[in-house]
Coordinates of N, CA and C in Angstrom, one line a residue:
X1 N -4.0 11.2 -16.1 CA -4.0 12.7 -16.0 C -4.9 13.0 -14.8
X2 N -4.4 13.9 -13.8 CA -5.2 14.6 -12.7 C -6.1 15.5 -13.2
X3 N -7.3 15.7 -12.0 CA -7.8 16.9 -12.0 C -7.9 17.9 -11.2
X4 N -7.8 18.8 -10.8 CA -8.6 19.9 -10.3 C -10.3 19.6 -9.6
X5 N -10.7 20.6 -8.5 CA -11.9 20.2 -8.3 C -12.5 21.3 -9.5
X6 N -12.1 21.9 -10.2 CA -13.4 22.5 -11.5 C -13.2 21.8 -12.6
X7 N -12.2 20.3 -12.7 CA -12.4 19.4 -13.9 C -11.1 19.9 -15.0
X8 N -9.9 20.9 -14.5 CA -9.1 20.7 -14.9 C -8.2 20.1 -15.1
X9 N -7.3 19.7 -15.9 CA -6.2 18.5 -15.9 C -5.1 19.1 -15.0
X10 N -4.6 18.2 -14.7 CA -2.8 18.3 -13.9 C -2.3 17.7 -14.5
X11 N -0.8 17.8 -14.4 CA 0.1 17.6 -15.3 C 1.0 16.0 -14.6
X12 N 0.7 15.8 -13.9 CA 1.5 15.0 -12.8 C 1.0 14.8 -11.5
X13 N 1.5 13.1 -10.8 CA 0.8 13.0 -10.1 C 1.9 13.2 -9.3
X14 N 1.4 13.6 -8.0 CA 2.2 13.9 -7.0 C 3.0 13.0 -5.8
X15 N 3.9 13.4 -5.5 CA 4.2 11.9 -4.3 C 3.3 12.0 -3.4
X16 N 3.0 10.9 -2.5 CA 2.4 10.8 -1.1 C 3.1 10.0 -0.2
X17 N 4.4 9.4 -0.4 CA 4.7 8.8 0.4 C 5.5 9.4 1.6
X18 N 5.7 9.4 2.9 CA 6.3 10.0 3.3 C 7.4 9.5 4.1
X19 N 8.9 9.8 4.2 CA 9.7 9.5 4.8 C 10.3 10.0 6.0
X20 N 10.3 9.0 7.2 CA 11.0 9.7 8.3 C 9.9 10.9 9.0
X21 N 10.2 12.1 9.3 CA 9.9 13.0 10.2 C 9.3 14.3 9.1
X22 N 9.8 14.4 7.7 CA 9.3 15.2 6.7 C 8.6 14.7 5.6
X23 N 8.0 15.7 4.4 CA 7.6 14.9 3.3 C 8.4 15.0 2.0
X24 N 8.3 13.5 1.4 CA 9.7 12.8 0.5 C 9.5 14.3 -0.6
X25 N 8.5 14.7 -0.6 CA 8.6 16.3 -1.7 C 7.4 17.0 -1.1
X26 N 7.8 18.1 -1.3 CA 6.4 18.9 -0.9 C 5.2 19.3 -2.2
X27 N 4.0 18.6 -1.7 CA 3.1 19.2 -2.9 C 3.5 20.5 -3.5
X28 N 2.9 20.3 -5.2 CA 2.9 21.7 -6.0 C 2.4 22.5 -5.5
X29 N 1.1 22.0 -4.7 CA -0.3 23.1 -4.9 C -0.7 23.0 -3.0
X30 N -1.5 23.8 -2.4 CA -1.8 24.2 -1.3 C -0.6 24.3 -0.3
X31 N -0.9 24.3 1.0 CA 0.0 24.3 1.6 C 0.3 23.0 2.4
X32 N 1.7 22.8 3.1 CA 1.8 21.3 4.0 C 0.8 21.2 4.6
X33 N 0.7 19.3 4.3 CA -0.4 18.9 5.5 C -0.8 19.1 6.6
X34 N -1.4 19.4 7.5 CA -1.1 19.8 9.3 C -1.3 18.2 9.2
X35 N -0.8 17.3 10.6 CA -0.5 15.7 10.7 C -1.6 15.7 11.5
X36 N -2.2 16.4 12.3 CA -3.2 16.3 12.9 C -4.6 15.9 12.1
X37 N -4.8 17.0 11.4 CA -5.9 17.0 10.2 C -5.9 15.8 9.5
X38 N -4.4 15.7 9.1 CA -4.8 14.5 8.3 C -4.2 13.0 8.8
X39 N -4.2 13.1 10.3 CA -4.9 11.9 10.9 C -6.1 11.9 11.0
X40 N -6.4 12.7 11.1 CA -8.4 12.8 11.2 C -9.0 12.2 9.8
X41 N -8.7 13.1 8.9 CA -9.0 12.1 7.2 C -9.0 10.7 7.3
X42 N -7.5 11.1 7.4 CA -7.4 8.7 7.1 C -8.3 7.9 8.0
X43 N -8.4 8.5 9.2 CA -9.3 7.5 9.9 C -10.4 7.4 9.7
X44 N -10.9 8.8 9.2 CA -12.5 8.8 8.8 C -12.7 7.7 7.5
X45 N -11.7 8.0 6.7 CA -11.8 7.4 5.4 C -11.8 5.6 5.7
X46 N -10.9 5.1 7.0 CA -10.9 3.9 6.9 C -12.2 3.3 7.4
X47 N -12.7 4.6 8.6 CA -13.8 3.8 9.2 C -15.4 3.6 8.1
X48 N -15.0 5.0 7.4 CA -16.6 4.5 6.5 C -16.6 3.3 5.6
X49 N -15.0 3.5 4.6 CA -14.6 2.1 4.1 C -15.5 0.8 4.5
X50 N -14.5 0.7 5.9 CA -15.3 -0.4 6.8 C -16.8 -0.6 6.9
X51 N -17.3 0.6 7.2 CA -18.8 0.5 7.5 C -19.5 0.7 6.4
X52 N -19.3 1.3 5.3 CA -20.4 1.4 3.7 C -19.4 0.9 2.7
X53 N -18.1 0.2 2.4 CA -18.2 0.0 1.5 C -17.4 0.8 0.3
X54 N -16.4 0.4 -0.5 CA -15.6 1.0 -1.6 C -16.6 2.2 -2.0
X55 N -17.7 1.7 -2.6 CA -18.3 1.8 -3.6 C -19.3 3.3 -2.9
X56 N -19.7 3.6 -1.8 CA -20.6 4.0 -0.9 C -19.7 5.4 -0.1
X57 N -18.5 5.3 -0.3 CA -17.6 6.1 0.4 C -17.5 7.3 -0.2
X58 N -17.8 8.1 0.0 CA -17.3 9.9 -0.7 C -17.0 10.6 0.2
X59 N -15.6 11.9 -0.9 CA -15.1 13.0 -0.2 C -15.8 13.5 0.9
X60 N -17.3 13.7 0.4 CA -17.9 14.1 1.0 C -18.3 13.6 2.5
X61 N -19.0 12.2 2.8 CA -19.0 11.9 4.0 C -17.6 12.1 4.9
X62 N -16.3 11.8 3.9 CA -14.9 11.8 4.4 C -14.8 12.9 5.6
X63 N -15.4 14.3 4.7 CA -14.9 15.8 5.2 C -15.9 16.0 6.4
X64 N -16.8 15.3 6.2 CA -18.0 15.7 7.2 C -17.6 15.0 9.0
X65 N -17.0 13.9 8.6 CA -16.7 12.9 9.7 C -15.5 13.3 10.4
X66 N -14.4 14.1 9.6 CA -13.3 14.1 9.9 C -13.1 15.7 10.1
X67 N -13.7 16.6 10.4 CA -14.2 17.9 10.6 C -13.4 18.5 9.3
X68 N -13.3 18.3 8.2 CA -12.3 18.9 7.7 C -13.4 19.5 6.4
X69 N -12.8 20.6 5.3 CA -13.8 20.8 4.2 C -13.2 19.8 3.3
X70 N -14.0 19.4 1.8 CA -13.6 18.6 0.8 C -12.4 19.1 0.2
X71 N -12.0 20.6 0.4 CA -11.2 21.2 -0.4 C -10.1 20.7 0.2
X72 N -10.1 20.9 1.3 CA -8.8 20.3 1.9 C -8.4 19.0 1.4
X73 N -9.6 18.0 1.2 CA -9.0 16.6 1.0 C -8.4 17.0 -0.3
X74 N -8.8 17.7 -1.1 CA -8.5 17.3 -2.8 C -7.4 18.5 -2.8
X75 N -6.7 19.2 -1.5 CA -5.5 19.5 -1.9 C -4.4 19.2 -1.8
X76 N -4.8 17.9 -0.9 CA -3.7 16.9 -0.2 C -3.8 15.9 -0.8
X77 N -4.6 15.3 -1.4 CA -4.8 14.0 -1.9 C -5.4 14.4 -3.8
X78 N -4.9 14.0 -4.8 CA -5.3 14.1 -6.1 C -7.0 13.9 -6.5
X79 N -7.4 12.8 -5.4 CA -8.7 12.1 -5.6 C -8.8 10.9 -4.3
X80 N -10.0 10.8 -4.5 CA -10.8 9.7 -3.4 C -10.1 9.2 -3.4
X81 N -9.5 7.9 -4.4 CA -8.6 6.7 -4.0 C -7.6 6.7 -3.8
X82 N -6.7 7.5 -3.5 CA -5.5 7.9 -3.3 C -5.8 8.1 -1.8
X83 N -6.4 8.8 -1.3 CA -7.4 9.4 -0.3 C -7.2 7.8 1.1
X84 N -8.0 6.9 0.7 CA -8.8 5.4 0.9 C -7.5 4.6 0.8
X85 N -6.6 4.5 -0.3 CA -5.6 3.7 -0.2 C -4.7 3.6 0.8
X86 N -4.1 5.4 0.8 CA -3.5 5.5 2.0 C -4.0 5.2 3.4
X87 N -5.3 5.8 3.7 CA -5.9 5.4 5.0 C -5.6 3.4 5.0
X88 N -5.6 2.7 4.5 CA -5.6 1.5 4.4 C -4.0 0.9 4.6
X89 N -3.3 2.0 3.6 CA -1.8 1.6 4.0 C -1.1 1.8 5.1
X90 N -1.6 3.1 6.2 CA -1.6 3.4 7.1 C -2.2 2.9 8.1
X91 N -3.0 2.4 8.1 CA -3.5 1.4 9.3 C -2.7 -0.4 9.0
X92 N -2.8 -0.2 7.8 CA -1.6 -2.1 8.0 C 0.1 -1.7 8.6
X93 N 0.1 -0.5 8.3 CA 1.6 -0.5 8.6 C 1.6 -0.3 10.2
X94 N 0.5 0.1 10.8 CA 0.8 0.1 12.0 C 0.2 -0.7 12.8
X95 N -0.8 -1.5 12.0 CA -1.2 -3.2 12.8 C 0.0 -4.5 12.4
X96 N 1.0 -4.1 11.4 CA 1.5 -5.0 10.4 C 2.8 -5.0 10.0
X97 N 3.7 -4.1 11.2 CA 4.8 -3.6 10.4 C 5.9 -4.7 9.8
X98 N 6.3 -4.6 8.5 CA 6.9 -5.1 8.0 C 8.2 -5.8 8.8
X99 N 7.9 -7.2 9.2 CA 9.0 -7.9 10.1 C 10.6 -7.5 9.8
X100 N 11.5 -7.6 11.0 CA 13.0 -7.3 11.4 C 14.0 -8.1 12.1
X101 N 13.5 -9.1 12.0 CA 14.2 -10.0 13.0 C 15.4 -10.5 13.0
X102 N 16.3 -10.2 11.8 CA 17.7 -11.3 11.7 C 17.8 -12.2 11.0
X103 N 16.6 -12.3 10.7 CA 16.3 -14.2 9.9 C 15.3 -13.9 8.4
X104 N 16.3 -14.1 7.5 CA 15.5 -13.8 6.4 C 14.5 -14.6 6.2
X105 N 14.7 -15.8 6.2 CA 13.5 -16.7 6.3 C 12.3 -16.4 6.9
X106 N 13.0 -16.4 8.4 CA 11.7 -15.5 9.4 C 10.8 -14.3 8.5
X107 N 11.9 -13.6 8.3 CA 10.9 -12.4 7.6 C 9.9 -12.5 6.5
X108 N 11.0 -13.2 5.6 CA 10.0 -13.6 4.3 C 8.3 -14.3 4.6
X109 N 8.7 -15.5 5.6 CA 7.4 -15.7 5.7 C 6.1 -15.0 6.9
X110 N 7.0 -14.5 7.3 CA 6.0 -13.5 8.1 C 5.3 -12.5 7.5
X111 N 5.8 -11.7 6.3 CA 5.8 -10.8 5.7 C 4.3 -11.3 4.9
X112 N 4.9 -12.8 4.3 CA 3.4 -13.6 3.6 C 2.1 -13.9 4.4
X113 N 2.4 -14.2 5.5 CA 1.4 -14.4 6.3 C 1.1 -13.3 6.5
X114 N 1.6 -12.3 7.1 CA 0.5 -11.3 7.6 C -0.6 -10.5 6.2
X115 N 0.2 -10.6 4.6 CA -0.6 -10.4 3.6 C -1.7 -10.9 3.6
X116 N -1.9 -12.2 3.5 CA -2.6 -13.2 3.2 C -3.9 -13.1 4.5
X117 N -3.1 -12.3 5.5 CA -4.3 -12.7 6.8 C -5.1 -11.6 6.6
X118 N -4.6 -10.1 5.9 CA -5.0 -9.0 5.6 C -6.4 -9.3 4.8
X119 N -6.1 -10.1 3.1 CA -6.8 -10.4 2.2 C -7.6 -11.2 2.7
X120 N -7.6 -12.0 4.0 CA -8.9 -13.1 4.0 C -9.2 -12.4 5.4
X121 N -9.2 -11.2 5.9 CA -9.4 -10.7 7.0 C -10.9 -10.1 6.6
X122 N -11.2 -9.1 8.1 CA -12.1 -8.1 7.6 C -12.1 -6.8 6.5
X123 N -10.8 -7.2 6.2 CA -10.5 -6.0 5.1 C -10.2 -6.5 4.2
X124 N -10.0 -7.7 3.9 CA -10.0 -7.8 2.7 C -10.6 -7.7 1.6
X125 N -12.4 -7.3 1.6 CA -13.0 -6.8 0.9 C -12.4 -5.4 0.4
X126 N -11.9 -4.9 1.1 CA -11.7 -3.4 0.9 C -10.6 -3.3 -0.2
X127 N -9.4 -4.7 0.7 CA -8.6 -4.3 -0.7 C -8.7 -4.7 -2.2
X128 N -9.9 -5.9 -1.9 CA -10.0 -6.6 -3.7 C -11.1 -5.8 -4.2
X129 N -12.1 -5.0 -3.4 CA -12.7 -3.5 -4.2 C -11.7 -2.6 -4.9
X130 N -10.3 -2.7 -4.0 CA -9.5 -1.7 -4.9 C -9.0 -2.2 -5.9
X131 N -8.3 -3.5 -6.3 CA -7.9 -4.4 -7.1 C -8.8 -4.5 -8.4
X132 N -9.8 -4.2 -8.1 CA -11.2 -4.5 -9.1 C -11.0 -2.8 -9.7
X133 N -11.0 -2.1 -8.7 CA -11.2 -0.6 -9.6 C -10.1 -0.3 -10.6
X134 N -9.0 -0.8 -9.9 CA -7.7 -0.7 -10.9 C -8.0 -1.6 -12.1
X135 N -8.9 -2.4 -12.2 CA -8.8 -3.0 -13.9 C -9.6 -2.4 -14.8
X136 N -10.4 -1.4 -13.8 CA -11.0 -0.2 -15.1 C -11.3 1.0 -14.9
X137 N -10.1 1.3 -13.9 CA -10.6 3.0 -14.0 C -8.5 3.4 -13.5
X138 N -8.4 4.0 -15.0 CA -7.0 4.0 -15.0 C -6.2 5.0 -14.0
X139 N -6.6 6.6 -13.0 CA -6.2 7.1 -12.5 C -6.6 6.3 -11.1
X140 N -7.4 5.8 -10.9 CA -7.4 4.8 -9.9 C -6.2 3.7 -9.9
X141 N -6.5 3.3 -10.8 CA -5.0 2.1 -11.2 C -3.5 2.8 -10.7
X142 N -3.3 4.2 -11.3 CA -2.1 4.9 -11.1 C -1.8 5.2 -9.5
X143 N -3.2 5.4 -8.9 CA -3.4 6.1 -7.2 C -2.6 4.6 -6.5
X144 N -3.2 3.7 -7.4 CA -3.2 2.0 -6.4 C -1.4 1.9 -6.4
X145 N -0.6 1.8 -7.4 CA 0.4 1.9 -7.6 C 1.7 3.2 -6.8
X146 N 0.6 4.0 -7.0 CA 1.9 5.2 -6.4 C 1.8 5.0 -4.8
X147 N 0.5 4.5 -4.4 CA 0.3 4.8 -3.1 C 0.6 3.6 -2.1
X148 N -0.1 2.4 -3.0 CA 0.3 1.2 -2.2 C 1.4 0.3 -2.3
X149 N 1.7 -0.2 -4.1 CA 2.4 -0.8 -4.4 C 4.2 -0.2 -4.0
X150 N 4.2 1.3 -4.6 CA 5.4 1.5 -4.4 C 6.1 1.3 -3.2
X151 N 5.5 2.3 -2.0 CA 5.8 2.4 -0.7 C 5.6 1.2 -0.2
X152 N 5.0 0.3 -0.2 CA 5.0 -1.1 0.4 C 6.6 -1.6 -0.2
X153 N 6.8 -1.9 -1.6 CA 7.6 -2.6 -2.3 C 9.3 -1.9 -1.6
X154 N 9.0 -1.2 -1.7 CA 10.4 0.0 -1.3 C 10.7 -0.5 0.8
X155 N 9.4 -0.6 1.2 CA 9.8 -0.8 3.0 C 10.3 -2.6 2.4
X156 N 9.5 -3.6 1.8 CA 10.0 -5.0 1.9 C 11.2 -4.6 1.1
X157 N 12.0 -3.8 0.3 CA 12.8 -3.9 -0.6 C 14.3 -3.4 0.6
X158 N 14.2 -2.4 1.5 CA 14.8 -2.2 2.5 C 15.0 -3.0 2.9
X159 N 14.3 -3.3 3.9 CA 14.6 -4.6 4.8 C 15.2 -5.8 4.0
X160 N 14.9 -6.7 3.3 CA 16.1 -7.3 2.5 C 17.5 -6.8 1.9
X161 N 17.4 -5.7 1.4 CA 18.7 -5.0 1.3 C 19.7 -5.1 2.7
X162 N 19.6 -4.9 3.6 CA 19.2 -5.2 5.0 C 20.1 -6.4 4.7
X163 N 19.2 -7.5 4.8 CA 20.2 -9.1 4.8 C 21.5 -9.2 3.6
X164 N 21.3 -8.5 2.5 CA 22.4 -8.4 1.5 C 23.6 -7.5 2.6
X165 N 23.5 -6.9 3.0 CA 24.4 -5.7 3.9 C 25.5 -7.0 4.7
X166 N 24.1 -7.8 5.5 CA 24.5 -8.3 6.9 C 24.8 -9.7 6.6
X167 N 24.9 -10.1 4.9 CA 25.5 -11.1 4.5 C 24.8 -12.6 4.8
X168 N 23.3 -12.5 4.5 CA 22.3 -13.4 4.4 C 21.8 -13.5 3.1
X169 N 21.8 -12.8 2.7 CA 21.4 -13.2 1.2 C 22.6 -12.7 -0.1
X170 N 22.6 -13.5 -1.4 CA 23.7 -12.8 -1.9 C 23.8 -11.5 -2.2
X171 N 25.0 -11.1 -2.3 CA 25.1 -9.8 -2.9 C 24.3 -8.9 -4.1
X172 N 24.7 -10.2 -5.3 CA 23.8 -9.6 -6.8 C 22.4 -10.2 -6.7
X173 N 21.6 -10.5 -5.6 CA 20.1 -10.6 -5.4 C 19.6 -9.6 -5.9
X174 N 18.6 -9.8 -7.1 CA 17.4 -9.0 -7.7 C 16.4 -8.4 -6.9
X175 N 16.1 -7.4 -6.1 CA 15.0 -7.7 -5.3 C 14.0 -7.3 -5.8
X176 N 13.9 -6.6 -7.1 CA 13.0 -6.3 -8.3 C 11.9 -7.6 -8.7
X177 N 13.3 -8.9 -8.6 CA 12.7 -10.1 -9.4 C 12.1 -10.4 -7.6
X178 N 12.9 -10.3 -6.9 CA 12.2 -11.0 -5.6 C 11.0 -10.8 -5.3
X179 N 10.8 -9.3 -5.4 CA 9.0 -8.9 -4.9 C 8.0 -9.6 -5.6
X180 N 8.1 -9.7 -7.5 CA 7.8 -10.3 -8.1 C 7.2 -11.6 -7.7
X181 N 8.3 -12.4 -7.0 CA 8.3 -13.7 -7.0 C 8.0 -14.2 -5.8
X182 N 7.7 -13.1 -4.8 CA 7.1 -13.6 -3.5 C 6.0 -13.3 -3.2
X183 N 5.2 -11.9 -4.0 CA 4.0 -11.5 -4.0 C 3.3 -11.5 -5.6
X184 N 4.0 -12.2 -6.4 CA 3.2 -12.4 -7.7 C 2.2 -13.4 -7.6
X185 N 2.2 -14.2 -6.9 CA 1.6 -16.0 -6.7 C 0.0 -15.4 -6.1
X186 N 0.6 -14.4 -4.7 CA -0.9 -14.3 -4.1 C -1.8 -13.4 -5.2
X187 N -1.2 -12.2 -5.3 CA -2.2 -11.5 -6.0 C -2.8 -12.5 -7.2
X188 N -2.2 -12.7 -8.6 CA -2.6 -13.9 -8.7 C -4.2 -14.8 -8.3
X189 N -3.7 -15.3 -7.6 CA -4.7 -16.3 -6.9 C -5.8 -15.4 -6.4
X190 N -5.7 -14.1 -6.0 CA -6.4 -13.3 -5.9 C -7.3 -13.3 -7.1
X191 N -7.1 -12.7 -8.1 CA -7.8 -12.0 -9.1 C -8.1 -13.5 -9.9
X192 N -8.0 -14.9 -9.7 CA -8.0 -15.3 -10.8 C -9.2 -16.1 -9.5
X193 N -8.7 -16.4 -8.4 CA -9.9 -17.8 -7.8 C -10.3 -18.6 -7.6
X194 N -8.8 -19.3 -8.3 CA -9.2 -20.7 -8.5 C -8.7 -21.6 -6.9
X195 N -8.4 -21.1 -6.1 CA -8.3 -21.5 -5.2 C -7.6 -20.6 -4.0
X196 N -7.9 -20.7 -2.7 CA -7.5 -19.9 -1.6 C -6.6 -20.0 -0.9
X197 N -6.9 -18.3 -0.8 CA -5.4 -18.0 0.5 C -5.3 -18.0 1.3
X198 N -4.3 -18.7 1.8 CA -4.1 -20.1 3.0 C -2.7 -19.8 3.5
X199 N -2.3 -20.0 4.7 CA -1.1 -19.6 5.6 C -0.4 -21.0 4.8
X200 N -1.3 -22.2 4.6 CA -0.1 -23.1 3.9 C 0.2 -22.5 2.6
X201 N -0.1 -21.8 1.6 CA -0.4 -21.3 0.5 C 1.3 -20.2 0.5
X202 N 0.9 -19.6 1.6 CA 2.0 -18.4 2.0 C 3.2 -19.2 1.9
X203 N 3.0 -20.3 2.9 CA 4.3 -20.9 3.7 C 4.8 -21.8 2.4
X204 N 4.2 -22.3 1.3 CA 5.2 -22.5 0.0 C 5.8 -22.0 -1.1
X205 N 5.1 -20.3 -0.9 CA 5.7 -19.7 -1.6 C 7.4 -19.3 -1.3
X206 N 7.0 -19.0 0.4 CA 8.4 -18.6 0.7 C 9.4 -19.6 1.3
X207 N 9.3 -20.6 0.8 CA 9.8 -22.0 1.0 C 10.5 -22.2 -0.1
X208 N 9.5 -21.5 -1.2 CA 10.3 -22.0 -3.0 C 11.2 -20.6 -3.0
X209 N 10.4 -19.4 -2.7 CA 11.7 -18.2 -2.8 C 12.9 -18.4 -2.3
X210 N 12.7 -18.7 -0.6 CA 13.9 -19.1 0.0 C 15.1 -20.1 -0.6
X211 N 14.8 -21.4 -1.1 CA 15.8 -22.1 -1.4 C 16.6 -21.4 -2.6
X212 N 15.0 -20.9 -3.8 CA 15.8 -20.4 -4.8 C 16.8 -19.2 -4.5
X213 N 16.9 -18.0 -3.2 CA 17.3 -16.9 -3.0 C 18.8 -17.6 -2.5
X214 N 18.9 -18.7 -1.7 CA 19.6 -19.4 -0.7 C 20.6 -20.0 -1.8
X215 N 20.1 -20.6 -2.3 CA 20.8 -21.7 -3.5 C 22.0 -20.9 -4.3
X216 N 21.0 -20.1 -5.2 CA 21.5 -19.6 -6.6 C 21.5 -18.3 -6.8
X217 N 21.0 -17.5 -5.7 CA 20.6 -15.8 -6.1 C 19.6 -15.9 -6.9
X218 N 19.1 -14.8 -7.1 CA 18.1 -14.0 -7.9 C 18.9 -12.7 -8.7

C-alpha cells in the first residue's frame, strides 16, 4: 500500500513505464511529467546513488540537485525507490540497449553479458543494495518489480517474440519460462554467493537455454 506525503494510504500503485512518445497511463494524481524536469531527477538521483550510496540517498538531496521541489518527486514517483530504480533503468537502457541483431543466439548471450558486466560493474553495488531492500521492505520489493523487473522482462520478451514472428525460435516457446531460465541462474548466484559472475558463467547459461529453446521449445 502507497502513501501520500502526510502518511496517507493509496489505493494502488501506479504505472511508470513508459511507451513510445506518450505515457502507457497517465498518473491519478498531479499533473504530466514535464521530460525535461524529470530528466533532471533521474540524473540527480543516479549521480548521488553513485556518490553516497543506496542507503545515504534522499528525496531530499534528489530535489535540491535537480532544481526541482520534493513535492514534485512524490507526485511523479510513489517513493524514493521507485524514484532510484528508474534512474538506474534509464541509464542501462541507454548504455545497454537490449540487443537486435537477427541472431537469437547473438542476442541471448549478449543480453547475459551485458547483465552480468552491469552486476560486477561500478554499479553493481547499487543494484544488490536494491536486491537487499526488496527482502525486507515490501513497497520497495513492489517499486523493484513494477519498475525494473517488468519493463525490462517485457523489452527481452519483445525482442524474442521477434525471432518467433521471423521463424527462429518455435512458435509455442514459453517466454514466461524463458526469462525464468535465462535470468533465474544469475540473480541466484547473486543473492546466494557461492560463486561469481563471470562472462563464462553468462556464456553457459545461454548455451543450455539455446539448445534447450533450439531442440525442443519451451
Amino acid at each position: 500500500m502507497l502513501q501520500d506525503l502526510n502518511g496517507r494510504s493509496q489505493p494502488e500503485y501506479l504505472p511508470l513505464v513508459r511507451e513510445g512518445g506518450d505515457e502507457a497511463a497517465q498518473r491519478g494524481r498531479g499533473r504530466p511529467r514535464d521530460e525535461v524536469a524529470r530528466g533532471r531527477i533521474l540524473t540527480a538521483a543516479l549521480e548521488i546513488l553513485e556518490e553516497a550510496g543506496f542507503a545515504n540517498t534522499t528525496a531530499d538531496a534528489i530535489a535540491e540537485r535537480a532544481g526541482a521541489s520534493k513535492a514534485t518527486i512524490y507526485r511523479w514517483w510513489p517513493n524514493k525507490g521507485a524514484v532510484l530504480i528508474e534512474a538506474l533503468r534509464e541509464q542501462v537502457a541507454q548504455e545497454t540497449p537490449f540487443p537486435d541483431t537477427g541472431d537469437v543466439a547473438r542476442d541471448i548471450r549478449e543480453q547475459l553479458s551485458d547483465f552480468i558486466a552491469l552486476l560486477t560493474g561500478r554499479r553493481g553495488r547499487i543494484f544488490k543494495a536494491f536486491i537487499a531492500a526488496a527482502q525486507s521492505d515490501a513497497e520497495f520489493a513492489d517499486a523493484f518489480r513494477q519498475v525494473w523487473i517488468r519493463p525490462r522482462r517485457e523489452q527481452a520478451q519483445a525482442l524474442l517474440r521477434k525471432h518467433i514472428v521471423e521463424g527462429r525460435l518455435p512458435a509455442d516457446t514459453d517466454l514466461e519460462v524463458v526469462m525464468d531460465a535465462i535470468y533465474g541462474p544469475i540473480y541466484f548466484r547473486l543473492l546466494a554467493g557461492h560463486a561469481p559472475l563471470t562472462a563464462e558463467f553468462a556464456e553457459g547459461i545461454a548455451t543450455m537455454a539455446l539448445q534447450a529453446l533450439l531442440n525442443s521449445g519451451v
